[in-house]
Each structure stands twice: as structure tokens, then as C-alpha cells.
PDB file of C-alpha atoms and ligand atoms in Angstrom:
ATOM      1  CA  MET A 151      -2.858   9.599 -22.717  1.00  0.00           C
ATOM      2  CA  ALA A 152      -0.056   7.916 -22.576  1.00  0.00           C
ATOM      3  CA  GLY A 153       3.232   7.794 -21.100  1.00  0.00           C
ATOM      4  CA  LEU A 154       2.731   9.687 -18.462  1.00  0.00           C
ATOM      5  CA  MET A 155       5.402   7.511 -16.624  1.00  0.00           C
ATOM      6  CA  GLN A 156       8.005   7.629 -19.710  1.00  0.00           C
ATOM      7  CA  GLY A 157      11.600   8.372 -17.741  1.00  0.00           C
ATOM      8  CA  LYS A 158      10.712   7.461 -14.347  1.00  0.00           C
ATOM      9  CA  ARG A 159      12.082   5.166 -12.398  1.00  0.00           C
ATOM     10  CA  GLY A 160      10.361   3.363  -9.469  1.00  0.00           C
ATOM     11  CA  LEU A 161      10.740   0.690  -5.939  1.00  0.00           C
ATOM     12  CA  VAL A 162       8.028  -0.974  -6.015  1.00  0.00           C
ATOM     13  CA  MET A 163       7.353  -2.989  -2.488  1.00  0.00           C
ATOM     14  CA  GLY A 164       4.664  -5.400  -1.753  1.00  0.00           C
ATOM     15  CA  VAL A 165       4.295  -7.531  -4.324  1.00  0.00           C
ATOM     16  CA  ALA A 166       3.518 -10.958  -3.595  1.00  0.00           C
ATOM     17  CA  ASN A 167       1.446 -11.832  -6.363  1.00  0.00           C
ATOM     18  CA  ASN A 168      -1.207 -11.214  -9.165  1.00  0.00           C
ATOM     19  CA  ARG A 169      -3.647 -10.038  -6.466  1.00  0.00           C
ATOM     20  CA  SER A 170      -2.096  -7.774  -4.719  1.00  0.00           C
ATOM     21  CA  ILE A 171      -2.361  -4.361  -4.878  1.00  0.00           C
ATOM     22  CA  ALA A 172       0.672  -3.402  -5.923  1.00  0.00           C
ATOM     23  CA  TYR A 173       1.142  -5.664  -8.886  1.00  0.00           C
ATOM     24  CA  GLY A 174      -2.350  -3.044 -10.020  1.00  0.00           C
ATOM     25  CA  ILE A 175      -0.235  -0.921  -9.327  1.00  0.00           C
ATOM     26  CA  ALA A 176       2.879  -2.083 -11.172  1.00  0.00           C
ATOM     27  CA  LYS A 177       0.312  -2.498 -14.096  1.00  0.00           C
ATOM     28  CA  ALA A 178      -0.920   1.257 -14.563  1.00  0.00           C
ATOM     29  CA  LEU A 179       2.388   1.758 -14.218  1.00  0.00           C
ATOM     30  CA  HIS A 180       4.445   0.210 -16.292  1.00  0.00           C
ATOM     31  CA  ALA A 181       1.160   0.558 -19.622  1.00  0.00           C
ATOM     32  CA  GLN A 182       2.650   4.147 -19.220  1.00  0.00           C
ATOM     33  CA  GLY A 183       6.624   3.776 -19.578  1.00  0.00           C
ATOM     34  CA  ALA A 184       7.311   3.508 -15.807  1.00  0.00           C
ATOM     35  CA  GLU A 185      10.419   1.596 -15.502  1.00  0.00           C
ATOM     36  CA  MET A 186      10.120  -0.787 -11.747  1.00  0.00           C
ATOM     37  CA  ALA A 187      12.595  -2.770  -9.229  1.00  0.00           C
ATOM     38  CA  PHE A 188      10.674  -4.833  -7.300  1.00  0.00           C
ATOM     39  CA  THR A 189      11.649  -6.149  -3.909  1.00  0.00           C
ATOM     40  CA  TYR A 190       9.895  -9.583  -2.248  1.00  0.00           C
ATOM     41  CA  GLN A 191      10.310 -10.782   1.014  1.00  0.00           C
ATOM     42  CA  GLY A 192      12.086 -14.643   1.196  1.00  0.00           C
ATOM     43  CA  GLU A 193      12.443 -16.979  -0.955  1.00  0.00           C
ATOM     44  CA  ALA A 194       8.533 -18.517  -1.543  1.00  0.00           C
ATOM     45  CA  LEU A 195       7.602 -14.939  -2.670  1.00  0.00           C
ATOM     46  CA  HIS A 196      11.298 -14.673  -4.476  1.00  0.00           C
ATOM     47  CA  ARG A 197       9.753 -17.399  -7.003  1.00  0.00           C
ATOM     48  CA  ARG A 198       6.268 -15.659  -7.738  1.00  0.00           C
ATOM     49  CA  VAL A 199       7.819 -11.859  -7.753  1.00  0.00           C
ATOM     50  CA  GLN A 200      10.420 -12.548 -10.604  1.00  0.00           C
ATOM     51  CA  PRO A 201       7.559 -14.095 -13.347  1.00  0.00           C
ATOM     52  CA  ILE A 202       6.198 -10.586 -12.333  1.00  0.00           C
ATOM     53  CA  ALA A 203       8.590  -8.637 -12.393  1.00  0.00           C
ATOM     54  CA  ALA A 204      10.083  -9.807 -16.003  1.00  0.00           C
ATOM     55  CA  GLU A 205       5.779  -9.289 -17.143  1.00  0.00           C
ATOM     56  CA  PHE A 206       6.577  -5.292 -16.446  1.00  0.00           C
ATOM     57  CA  GLY A 207      10.941  -5.636 -18.252  1.00  0.00           C
ATOM     58  CA  SER A 208      12.531  -5.632 -14.688  1.00  0.00           C
ATOM     59  CA  GLU A 209      15.304  -7.995 -13.971  1.00  0.00           C
ATOM     60  CA  LEU A 210      16.098  -5.933 -10.564  1.00  0.00           C
ATOM     61  CA  VAL A 211      14.303  -8.143  -8.077  1.00  0.00           C
ATOM     62  CA  LEU A 212      15.537  -7.827  -4.970  1.00  0.00           C
ATOM     63  CA  PRO A 213      15.096  -9.751  -0.871  1.00  0.00           C
ATOM     64  CA  CYS A 214      14.307  -6.975   1.315  1.00  0.00           C
ATOM     65  CA  ASP A 215      12.063  -7.685   4.925  1.00  0.00           C
ATOM     66  CA  VAL A 216      11.684  -4.599   6.154  1.00  0.00           C
ATOM     67  CA  THR A 217      12.526  -5.771  10.014  1.00  0.00           C
ATOM     68  CA  ASP A 218      15.983  -6.091   8.750  1.00  0.00           C
ATOM     69  CA  PRO A 219      17.559  -1.986   8.124  1.00  0.00           C
ATOM     70  CA  ASP A 220      20.657  -3.775   6.254  1.00  0.00           C
ATOM     71  CA  ALA A 221      17.954  -5.450   3.513  1.00  0.00           C
ATOM     72  CA  MET A 222      16.733  -2.097   3.205  1.00  0.00           C
ATOM     73  CA  ASP A 223      20.412  -0.750   2.815  1.00  0.00           C
ATOM     74  CA  ALA A 224      21.138  -2.900   0.328  1.00  0.00           C
ATOM     75  CA  VAL A 225      18.614  -1.870  -2.493  1.00  0.00           C
ATOM     76  CA  PHE A 226      18.900   1.179  -1.752  1.00  0.00           C
ATOM     77  CA  ASN A 227      22.820   0.513  -3.098  1.00  0.00           C
ATOM     78  CA  VAL A 228      21.973  -1.508  -5.762  1.00  0.00           C
ATOM     79  CA  LEU A 229      19.717   1.340  -7.229  1.00  0.00           C
ATOM     80  CA  LYS A 230      22.018   4.221  -6.596  1.00  0.00           C
ATOM     81  CA  SER A 231      24.941   1.621  -8.370  1.00  0.00           C
ATOM     82  CA  GLN A 232      22.514   1.204 -11.096  1.00  0.00           C
ATOM     83  CA  TRP A 233      20.281   4.414 -11.922  1.00  0.00           C
ATOM     84  CA  GLY A 234      21.886   7.370  -9.682  1.00  0.00           C
ATOM     85  CA  LYS A 235      18.516   8.549  -8.911  1.00  0.00           C
ATOM     86  CA  LEU A 236      14.914   7.464  -7.847  1.00  0.00           C
ATOM     87  CA  ASP A 237      11.700   9.159  -8.884  1.00  0.00           C
ATOM     88  CA  PHE A 238       8.804   6.915  -7.018  1.00  0.00           C
ATOM     89  CA  LEU A 239       8.510   4.107  -3.698  1.00  0.00           C
ATOM     90  CA  VAL A 240       5.360   2.254  -3.930  1.00  0.00           C
ATOM     91  CA  HIS A 241       5.056   0.627  -0.208  1.00  0.00           C
ATOM     92  CA  ALA A 242       2.549  -1.936  -0.174  1.00  0.00           C
ATOM     93  CA  ILE A 243       3.498  -3.368   3.048  1.00  0.00           C
ATOM     94  CA  GLY A 244       1.245  -4.562   6.073  1.00  0.00           C
ATOM     95  CA  PHE A 245       1.600  -7.005   9.165  1.00  0.00           C
ATOM     96  CA  SER A 246       0.451  -8.555  11.727  1.00  0.00           C
ATOM     97  CA  ASN A 247      -0.437 -12.232  13.567  1.00  0.00           C
ATOM     98  CA  LYS A 248      -3.726 -13.143  11.754  1.00  0.00           C
ATOM     99  CA  GLU A 249      -4.629 -14.314  15.637  1.00  0.00           C
ATOM    100  CA  GLU A 250      -4.797 -11.199  16.913  1.00  0.00           C
ATOM    101  CA  LEU A 251      -7.143  -9.862  13.443  1.00  0.00           C
ATOM    102  CA  GLU A 252     -10.094 -11.653  15.223  1.00  0.00           C
ATOM    103  CA  GLY A 253     -11.413 -10.673  19.294  1.00  0.00           C
ATOM    104  CA  ARG A 254     -11.521  -7.962  21.081  1.00  0.00           C
ATOM    105  CA  TYR A 255      -8.128  -5.247  20.410  1.00  0.00           C
ATOM    106  CA  VAL A 256      -7.995  -5.096  23.617  1.00  0.00           C
ATOM    107  CA  ASP A 257      -6.604  -8.111  23.755  1.00  0.00           C
ATOM    108  CA  THR A 258      -3.709  -7.162  21.860  1.00  0.00           C
ATOM    109  CA  THR A 259      -0.116  -8.511  23.131  1.00  0.00           C
ATOM    110  CA  PRO A 260       3.234  -6.053  23.501  1.00  0.00           C
ATOM    111  CA  GLY A 261       5.563  -8.334  21.264  1.00  0.00           C
ATOM    112  CA  ASN A 262       2.444  -8.185  18.104  1.00  0.00           C
ATOM    113  CA  PHE A 263       1.788  -4.233  18.682  1.00  0.00           C
ATOM    114  CA  SER A 264       5.529  -3.247  18.795  1.00  0.00           C
ATOM    115  CA  LEU A 265       5.995  -6.182  15.100  1.00  0.00           C
ATOM    116  CA  THR A 266       2.782  -4.760  13.029  1.00  0.00           C
ATOM    117  CA  MET A 267       3.629  -1.030  14.543  1.00  0.00           C
ATOM    118  CA  ASN A 268       7.422  -2.175  12.586  1.00  0.00           C
ATOM    119  CA  ILE A 269       6.332  -3.603   9.944  1.00  0.00           C
ATOM    120  CA  SER A 270       2.968  -1.757   8.737  1.00  0.00           C
ATOM    121  CA  VAL A 271       4.463   2.406   9.804  1.00  0.00           C
ATOM    122  CA  PHE A 272       7.831   2.887  10.520  1.00  0.00           C
ATOM    123  CA  SER A 273       9.495   0.452   7.288  1.00  0.00           C
ATOM    124  CA  LEU A 274       7.403   3.444   5.287  1.00  0.00           C
ATOM    125  CA  THR A 275       9.324   6.265   7.727  1.00  0.00           C
ATOM    126  CA  ALA A 276      12.953   3.847   7.084  1.00  0.00           C
ATOM    127  CA  LEU A 277      12.584   4.064   4.091  1.00  0.00           C
ATOM    128  CA  ALA A 278      11.345   7.408   2.645  1.00  0.00           C
ATOM    129  CA  LYS A 279      14.913   8.415   5.015  1.00  0.00           C
ATOM    130  CA  ARG A 280      17.384   6.032   2.464  1.00  0.00           C
ATOM    131  CA  ALA A 281      14.731   7.578  -0.908  1.00  0.00           C
ATOM    132  CA  GLU A 282      15.123  10.946   0.357  1.00  0.00           C
ATOM    133  CA  ALA A 283      18.759   9.714  -0.673  1.00  0.00           C
ATOM    134  CA  MET A 284      18.464   9.204  -4.426  1.00  0.00           C
ATOM    135  CA  MET A 285      15.315  12.278  -4.997  1.00  0.00           C
ATOM    136  CA  ASP A 286      17.499  15.572  -5.402  1.00  0.00           C
ATOM    137  CA  ALA A 287      14.683  15.705  -7.799  1.00  0.00           C
ATOM    138  CA  GLY A 288      12.278  15.164  -6.249  1.00  0.00           C
ATOM    139  CA  GLY A 289      10.420  11.940  -6.148  1.00  0.00           C
ATOM    140  CA  SER A 290       6.597  10.359  -4.768  1.00  0.00           C
ATOM    141  CA  ILE A 291       6.110   8.456  -2.565  1.00  0.00           C
ATOM    142  CA  LEU A 292       2.846   6.478  -1.902  1.00  0.00           C
ATOM    143  CA  THR A 293       1.282   3.552   0.630  1.00  0.00           C
ATOM    144  CA  LEU A 294      -1.226   1.838   0.729  1.00  0.00           C
ATOM    145  CA  THR A 295      -4.058   2.224   3.446  1.00  0.00           C
ATOM    146  CA  TYR A 296      -7.804   1.366   4.998  1.00  0.00           C
ATOM    147  CA  TYR A 297     -10.449   3.042   6.548  1.00  0.00           C
ATOM    148  CA  GLY A 298      -9.832   1.101   9.751  1.00  0.00           C
ATOM    149  CA  ALA A 299      -7.527   3.621  10.962  1.00  0.00           C
ATOM    150  CA  GLU A 300     -10.506   5.941  10.864  1.00  0.00           C
ATOM    151  CA  LYS A 301     -13.607   4.301  12.773  1.00  0.00           C
ATOM    152  CA  VAL A 302     -13.222   0.691  13.983  1.00  0.00           C
ATOM    153  CA  LEU A 303     -14.654  -1.661  12.305  1.00  0.00           C
ATOM    154  CA  PRO A 304     -14.212  -5.628  13.420  1.00  0.00           C
ATOM    155  CA  ASN A 305     -11.686  -7.374  13.228  1.00  0.00           C
ATOM    156  CA  TYR A 306      -8.924  -4.767  11.726  1.00  0.00           C
ATOM    157  CA  ASN A 307      -7.991  -4.613  15.991  1.00  0.00           C
ATOM    158  CA  VAL A 308      -3.675  -3.562  15.414  1.00  0.00           C
ATOM    159  CA  MET A 309      -4.378  -3.008  12.618  1.00  0.00           C
ATOM    160  CA  GLY A 310      -6.172  -0.080  12.835  1.00  0.00           C
ATOM    161  CA  VAL A 311      -4.400   1.599  14.633  1.00  0.00           C
ATOM    162  CA  ALA A 312      -0.960   0.960  13.053  1.00  0.00           C
ATOM    163  CA  LYS A 313      -3.543   2.185  10.088  1.00  0.00           C
ATOM    164  CA  ALA A 314      -3.759   5.418  11.575  1.00  0.00           C
ATOM    165  CA  ALA A 315      -0.009   6.034  12.720  1.00  0.00           C
ATOM    166  CA  LEU A 316       0.699   5.160   9.455  1.00  0.00           C
ATOM    167  CA  GLU A 317      -1.995   7.981   8.018  1.00  0.00           C
ATOM    168  CA  ALA A 318      -0.182  10.152  10.526  1.00  0.00           C
ATOM    169  CA  SER A 319       3.468   9.556   9.155  1.00  0.00           C
ATOM    170  CA  VAL A 320       2.270  10.277   5.447  1.00  0.00           C
ATOM    171  CA  ARG A 321       1.438  14.038   6.788  1.00  0.00           C
ATOM    172  CA  TYR A 322       4.934  14.527   8.932  1.00  0.00           C
ATOM    173  CA  LEU A 323       6.597  13.297   6.455  1.00  0.00           C
ATOM    174  CA  ALA A 324       5.230  15.226   3.293  1.00  0.00           C
ATOM    175  CA  SER A 325       6.452  18.607   5.611  1.00  0.00           C
ATOM    176  CA  ASP A 326       9.649  17.434   6.421  1.00  0.00           C
ATOM    177  CA  LEU A 327      10.532  15.990   2.561  1.00  0.00           C
ATOM    178  CA  GLY A 328       8.389  19.058   0.703  1.00  0.00           C
ATOM    179  CA  PRO A 329      11.020  21.009   0.272  1.00  0.00           C
ATOM    180  CA  GLN A 330      12.642  18.916  -1.619  1.00  0.00           C
ATOM    181  CA  GLY A 331       9.787  18.280  -4.544  1.00  0.00           C
ATOM    182  CA  ILE A 332       9.445  14.935  -2.694  1.00  0.00           C
ATOM    183  CA  ARG A 333       5.432  14.372  -1.983  1.00  0.00           C
ATOM    184  CA  VAL A 334       4.351  11.405   0.621  1.00  0.00           C
ATOM    185  CA  ASN A 335       0.813  10.584  -0.611  1.00  0.00           C
ATOM    186  CA  ALA A 336      -1.108   7.608   1.138  1.00  0.00           C
ATOM    187  CA  ILE A 337      -3.981   5.157  -0.819  1.00  0.00           C
ATOM    188  CA  SER A 338      -6.715   4.974   1.560  1.00  0.00           C
ATOM    189  CA  ALA A 339      -8.823   1.270  -0.756  1.00  0.00           C
ATOM    190  CA  GLY A 340     -11.602  -0.316   0.032  1.00  0.00           C
ATOM    191  CA  PRO A 341     -11.676  -3.931   0.507  1.00  0.00           C
ATOM    192  CA  ILE A 342     -10.017  -6.177  -1.862  1.00  0.00           C
ATOM    193  CA  LYS A 343      -9.232 -10.334  -1.711  1.00  0.00           C
ATOM    194  CA  THR A 344      -6.180 -10.117  -1.223  1.00  0.00           C
ATOM    195  CA  LEU A 345      -2.954 -12.404   1.292  1.00  0.00           C
ATOM    196  CA  ALA A 346      -2.225 -10.633   3.427  1.00  0.00           C
ATOM    197  CA  ALA A 347      -6.617  -8.970   3.321  1.00  0.00           C
ATOM    198  CA  SER A 348      -7.149 -12.670   4.221  1.00  0.00           C
ATOM    199  CA  GLY A 349      -5.729 -13.324   7.201  1.00  0.00           C
ATOM    200  CA  ILE A 350      -8.573 -10.744   8.572  1.00  0.00           C
ATOM    201  CA  SER A 351     -11.305 -12.468  10.340  1.00  0.00           C
ATOM    202  CA  ASP A 352     -15.484 -12.361   8.295  1.00  0.00           C
ATOM    203  CA  LEU A 353     -13.711 -10.480   5.242  1.00  0.00           C
ATOM    204  CA  ARG A 354     -16.212 -12.185   3.290  1.00  0.00           C
ATOM    205  CA  GLU A 355     -19.161 -10.291   4.560  1.00  0.00           C
ATOM    206  CA  MET A 356     -17.182  -7.190   5.358  1.00  0.00           C
ATOM    207  CA  LEU A 357     -16.152  -7.364   0.938  1.00  0.00           C
ATOM    208  CA  LYS A 358     -20.610  -8.067   1.172  1.00  0.00           C
ATOM    209  CA  TRP A 359     -21.398  -4.656   3.638  1.00  0.00           C
ATOM    210  CA  ASN A 360     -18.888  -2.897   1.310  1.00  0.00           C
ATOM    211  CA  GLU A 361     -20.643  -3.387  -1.714  1.00  0.00           C
ATOM    212  CA  GLU A 362     -23.869  -3.049  -0.404  1.00  0.00           C
ATOM    213  CA  ASN A 363     -23.934   0.106   0.658  1.00  0.00           C
ATOM    214  CA  ALA A 364     -21.099   1.864  -0.936  1.00  0.00           C
ATOM    215  CA  PRO A 365     -22.461   4.968  -3.522  1.00  0.00           C
ATOM    216  CA  LEU A 366     -20.805   2.792  -6.020  1.00  0.00           C
ATOM    217  CA  ARG A 367     -22.630   0.042  -5.471  1.00  0.00           C
ATOM    218  CA  LYS A 368     -19.147  -2.402  -5.622  1.00  0.00           C
ATOM    219  CA  ASN A 369     -16.039  -3.199  -4.614  1.00  0.00           C
ATOM    220  CA  VAL A 370     -12.966  -2.223  -6.060  1.00  0.00           C
ATOM    221  CA  SER A 371     -10.732  -3.098  -7.994  1.00  0.00           C
ATOM    222  CA  ILE A 372      -6.801  -3.747  -8.070  1.00  0.00           C
ATOM    223  CA  ASP A 373      -6.897  -2.262 -11.198  1.00  0.00           C
ATOM    224  CA  GLU A 374      -8.709   1.133  -9.778  1.00  0.00           C
ATOM    225  CA  VAL A 375      -6.093   1.721  -7.598  1.00  0.00           C
ATOM    226  CA  GLY A 376      -3.322   1.309 -10.075  1.00  0.00           C
ATOM    227  CA  ASN A 377      -4.953   3.986 -11.579  1.00  0.00           C
ATOM    228  CA  SER A 378      -5.687   6.332  -8.331  1.00  0.00           C
ATOM    229  CA  ALA A 379      -2.079   5.406  -7.929  1.00  0.00           C
ATOM    230  CA  LEU A 380      -0.880   6.089 -10.709  1.00  0.00           C
ATOM    231  CA  TYR A 381      -2.217   9.395 -10.649  1.00  0.00           C
ATOM    232  CA  LEU A 382      -0.191  10.651  -7.395  1.00  0.00           C
ATOM    233  CA  LEU A 383       2.759   9.107  -8.813  1.00  0.00           C
ATOM    234  CA  SER A 384       2.967  11.055 -11.752  1.00  0.00           C
ATOM    235  CA  ASP A 385       3.496  14.485 -12.629  1.00  0.00           C
ATOM    236  CA  LEU A 386      -0.193  15.554 -12.672  1.00  0.00           C
ATOM    237  CA  ALA A 387      -0.165  15.315  -8.517  1.00  0.00           C
ATOM    238  CA  SER A 388       2.514  18.287  -8.441  1.00  0.00           C
ATOM    239  CA  GLY A 389       0.538  19.859  -6.184  1.00  0.00           C
ATOM    240  CA  VAL A 390      -0.696  17.450  -3.853  1.00  0.00           C
ATOM    241  CA  THR A 391       1.061  15.745  -1.091  1.00  0.00           C
ATOM    242  CA  GLY A 392      -0.069  14.621   2.345  1.00  0.00           C
ATOM    243  CA  GLU A 393      -2.886  13.324   0.931  1.00  0.00           C
ATOM    244  CA  ILE A 394      -5.582  10.241   1.882  1.00  0.00           C
ATOM    245  CA  HIS A 395      -6.809   9.857  -0.820  1.00  0.00           C
ATOM    246  CA  TYR A 396      -9.930   7.130  -0.835  1.00  0.00           C
ATOM    247  CA  VAL A 397     -10.937   4.566  -3.113  1.00  0.00           C
ATOM    248  CA  ASP A 398     -13.260   2.458  -2.067  1.00  0.00           C
ATOM    249  CA  SER A 399     -16.790   3.101  -4.364  1.00  0.00           C
ATOM    250  CA  GLY A 400     -17.509   6.429  -2.204  1.00  0.00           C
ATOM    251  CA  TYR A 401     -17.796   4.217   1.251  1.00  0.00           C
ATOM    252  CA  ASN A 402     -16.206   6.468   3.719  1.00  0.00           C
ATOM    253  CA  ILE A 403     -18.703   9.328   3.018  1.00  0.00           C
ATOM    254  CA  ILE A 404     -21.451   6.907   3.810  1.00  0.00           C
ATOM    255  CA  GLY A 405     -23.316   7.919   7.479  1.00  0.00           C
ATOM    256  CA  MET A 406     -26.490   5.289   6.635  1.00  0.00           C
ATOM    257  CA  LYS A 407     -27.377   4.317   3.320  1.00  0.00           C
ATOM    258  CA  ALA A 408     -30.715   5.609   2.290  1.00  0.00           C
ATOM    259  CA  LEU A 409     -33.709   3.444   2.503  1.00  0.00           C
ATOM    260  CA  PRO A 410     -35.919   2.545  -0.160  1.00  0.00           C
ATOM    261  CA  PRO A 411     -39.161   5.099  -0.653  1.00  0.00           C
ATOM    262  CA  LYS A 412     -41.695   3.418   2.027  1.00  0.00           C
ATOM    263  CA  GLY A 413     -44.429   2.052   0.342  1.00  0.00           C
ATOM    264  CA  GLY A 414     -42.782   0.843  -2.309  1.00  0.00           C
TER     265      GLY A 414
HETATM  266  P1  NAD B 715      -0.759  -8.886   0.212  1.00  0.00           P
HETATM  267  O1  NAD B 715      -0.703 -10.256   0.150  1.00  0.00           O
HETATM  268  O2  NAD B 715      -0.980  -8.723  -1.768  1.00  0.00           O
HETATM  269  O3  NAD B 715       0.402  -7.822  -0.074  1.00  0.00           O
HETATM  270  C1  NAD B 715       1.219  -7.170   1.631  1.00  0.00           C
HETATM  271  C2  NAD B 715       3.015  -7.674   1.316  1.00  0.00           C
HETATM  272  O4  NAD B 715       3.274  -7.166   2.472  1.00  0.00           O
HETATM  273  C3  NAD B 715       3.261  -8.802   0.998  1.00  0.00           C
HETATM  274  O5  NAD B 715       4.268  -9.058  -0.648  1.00  0.00           O
HETATM  275  C4  NAD B 715       4.281  -8.817   1.617  1.00  0.00           C
HETATM  276  O6  NAD B 715       5.385  -9.591   1.238  1.00  0.00           O
HETATM  277  C5  NAD B 715       4.978  -7.823   2.188  1.00  0.00           C
HETATM  278  N1  NAD B 715       5.221  -7.780   3.404  1.00  0.00           N
HETATM  279  C6  NAD B 715       4.483  -8.388   4.196  1.00  0.00           C
HETATM  280  N2  NAD B 715       5.551  -8.386   5.984  1.00  0.00           N
HETATM  281  C7  NAD B 715       7.502  -7.524   5.325  1.00  0.00           C
HETATM  282  C8  NAD B 715       7.859  -7.501   5.536  1.00  0.00           C
HETATM  283  N3  NAD B 715       8.810  -7.998   6.943  1.00  0.00           N
HETATM  284  N4  NAD B 715       8.760  -7.131   4.722  1.00  0.00           N
HETATM  285  C9  NAD B 715       8.779  -6.658   3.658  1.00  0.00           C
HETATM  286  N5  NAD B 715       7.113  -6.932   3.000  1.00  0.00           N
HETATM  287  C10 NAD B 715       6.800  -7.385   3.542  1.00  0.00           C
HETATM  288  O7  NAD B 715      -1.616  -7.791   0.497  1.00  0.00           O
HETATM  289  P2  NAD B 715      -2.274  -6.618  -0.162  1.00  0.00           P
HETATM  290  O8  NAD B 715      -4.270  -6.313   0.684  1.00  0.00           O
HETATM  291  O9  NAD B 715      -2.031  -5.971  -1.167  1.00  0.00           O
HETATM  292  O10 NAD B 715      -1.186  -5.464   0.737  1.00  0.00           O
HETATM  293  C11 NAD B 715      -0.627  -4.509   0.279  1.00  0.00           C
HETATM  294  C12 NAD B 715      -0.991  -2.500   1.503  1.00  0.00           C
HETATM  295  O11 NAD B 715      -2.346  -2.536   0.938  1.00  0.00           O
HETATM  296  C13 NAD B 715      -1.436  -3.586   2.952  1.00  0.00           C
HETATM  297  O12 NAD B 715      -1.060  -2.568   3.863  1.00  0.00           O
HETATM  298  C14 NAD B 715      -2.713  -3.522   3.293  1.00  0.00           C
HETATM  299  O13 NAD B 715      -2.742  -2.905   4.687  1.00  0.00           O
HETATM  300  C15 NAD B 715      -3.396  -2.542   2.373  1.00  0.00           C
HETATM  301  N6  NAD B 715      -4.475  -2.645   2.346  1.00  0.00           N
HETATM  302  C16 NAD B 715      -5.229  -3.586   1.529  1.00  0.00           C
HETATM  303  C17 NAD B 715      -7.012  -3.382   1.610  1.00  0.00           C
HETATM  304  C18 NAD B 715      -7.361  -4.761   1.193  1.00  0.00           C
HETATM  305  O14 NAD B 715      -8.779  -5.077   1.617  1.00  0.00           O
HETATM  306  N7  NAD B 715      -6.336  -5.746   0.517  1.00  0.00           N
HETATM  307  C19 NAD B 715      -7.445  -2.370   1.426  1.00  0.00           C
HETATM  308  C20 NAD B 715      -6.972  -1.178   2.242  1.00  0.00           C
HETATM  309  C21 NAD B 715      -5.169  -1.324   2.163  1.00  0.00           C
END
């Protein structure tokens, strides 16, 4: 099926490089005809994001640190003047200080707690509010979460608490924006080696554990997340909102993996 996103325009936030989940999503959307704008956080990433945007036929590459409300306003002002309307928004943004993505959650500092919640959680709401003003004809908003929202995983710590709040935000936003035809969903992706994930202590062990214990016996790729994102962002998912959709090789359904037969 080609052209699922033909005529649709959207903002993709969170591309850092070609290993980013947002890159996998943009790739899948581009293949189906989407027109996209991209944001980057900080000049160092500008140089990386510019050629990626060009790869997807986009010249709209805008600075945006989500801790800065003026920067968010500026992005939406440009989109309004260039496009008038917006069909979709991809929020693939998360951050916590690396020093607190190891050790005990109980040692989280108030400063990093607020920073993590502001960047990784509140930004979705702040951006959804701005997107709503450009989605008169309805739209689709997607964020990225992780199983650490529901169960304790070593070192994920304050990020797990943030993802739990993010998942609750998805439901509240879906309820608020549903009457205007705006859908809000999240993909709960299995672990993938990206820049952000590299900040989590023992990531290698986590990847190995998932690969060995998930029903599909493999880790997911950014292309697999991208294809599921395509479904949620396209009209194929017109009846779906407020959902947390797992793209994790089935890891979340397992209580205990089946043991090999005795004496086998
Ligand atoms: P990534 O490092 O490629 O992307 C993270 C992005 O967040 C970067 O582009 C970074 O610039 C952006 N960001 C951080 N602070 C920001 C700020 N203040 N303003 C604007 N942007 C900011 O890593 P990724 O793994 O692709 O992460 C994307 C999302 O996917 C995150 O929310 C992450 O928690 C989530 N996720 C990742 C995994 C995984 O294993 N990699 C699994 C599940 C969910």
C-alpha cells in the first residue's frame, strides 16, 4: 500500500542522528508520501539533522529546546505561516541526567526530577496545545514510552516515573482533544541502542535480556517502530486513541519464559 500519508504534513521532533527512533519513524512516513518539518536541540545537532531532513525532502529544519516556551511558539509560528494546518506531530524526546540513570531511584535529586519531568513529560502537553491550534481538521499525535513506566527495571529510575506520567498524559490528552478529531497515542518500544539509551547504565545487558526472553527472541529495530508509528499516524488508525501500543517483540506479555523440556 503506497501513499498512506500523501497530502499530510507533520512535525517530527527528536531526531538526533540516523539511529534515532524519530529517524525510523520519519523514514516510514516519507516512504508513504508525508511532508515533514524537523526540529533539533542545540547547534551541534543542527549539523546532523539538516542532511537527514534533506534526505526526506524537507527544508524546514527549526531549532527547538522544549524547556523554552518561546522556542516552541517560534516553531509553530513558522509552521502556521508555511503550511497553515498540521496533520501530525511526532514527539520522540526524553532526557534525564546520566548520573541518575544508575544506582537507586530513591537517590533522585529534586533538580533532576523536575528537569526529567519537564523535558520528557510536560513537553508533550505543551506541544499538543500548540498543535491543537493547527489541527482544525483533526490530527494524530504520537509519543514514545518504555516498559519501565509499568515495571521496575534496573537503572531506569526517574525515567520510569516520567514515562508513567507520560502514559497518563496520553490518556488525558486523548480525552481532551478527541472531540476535535485529534488522536493521541504512544508506542512503548523495546530497548534500542540510541544516543539517549546509551545514557542508561547496563544497556547491553538489558538488550541481551530482552532478546533472550521476548517471544520473538529478538530486539526491535527503529524501522519496526517506524512502521507501527506509520499506522498510528495514518488514517488506518482513525478509530484508535489514548493507546499505549507495544513494539517490543512481545516482551511485555511474558511473566516467565517457558523452560526447556526436562531431560531434553
Ligand atoms: P535519541 O537520543 O536518538 O533521541 C532523543 C531526542 O531527545 C534527541 O533528538 C534529543 O535532542 C531530544 N531532546 C532531549 N532533550 C531535549 C530538549 N530539552 N529539547 C528538545 N529535544 C530534546 O534517542 P531515542 O531512543 O530515539 O529516544 C526517543 C524517545 O524514545 C525518547 O522519549 C525515549 O525515551 C524513547 N524510547 C527509547 C527507547 C530506546 O531503547 N532507545 C525505548 C523506548 C522509548
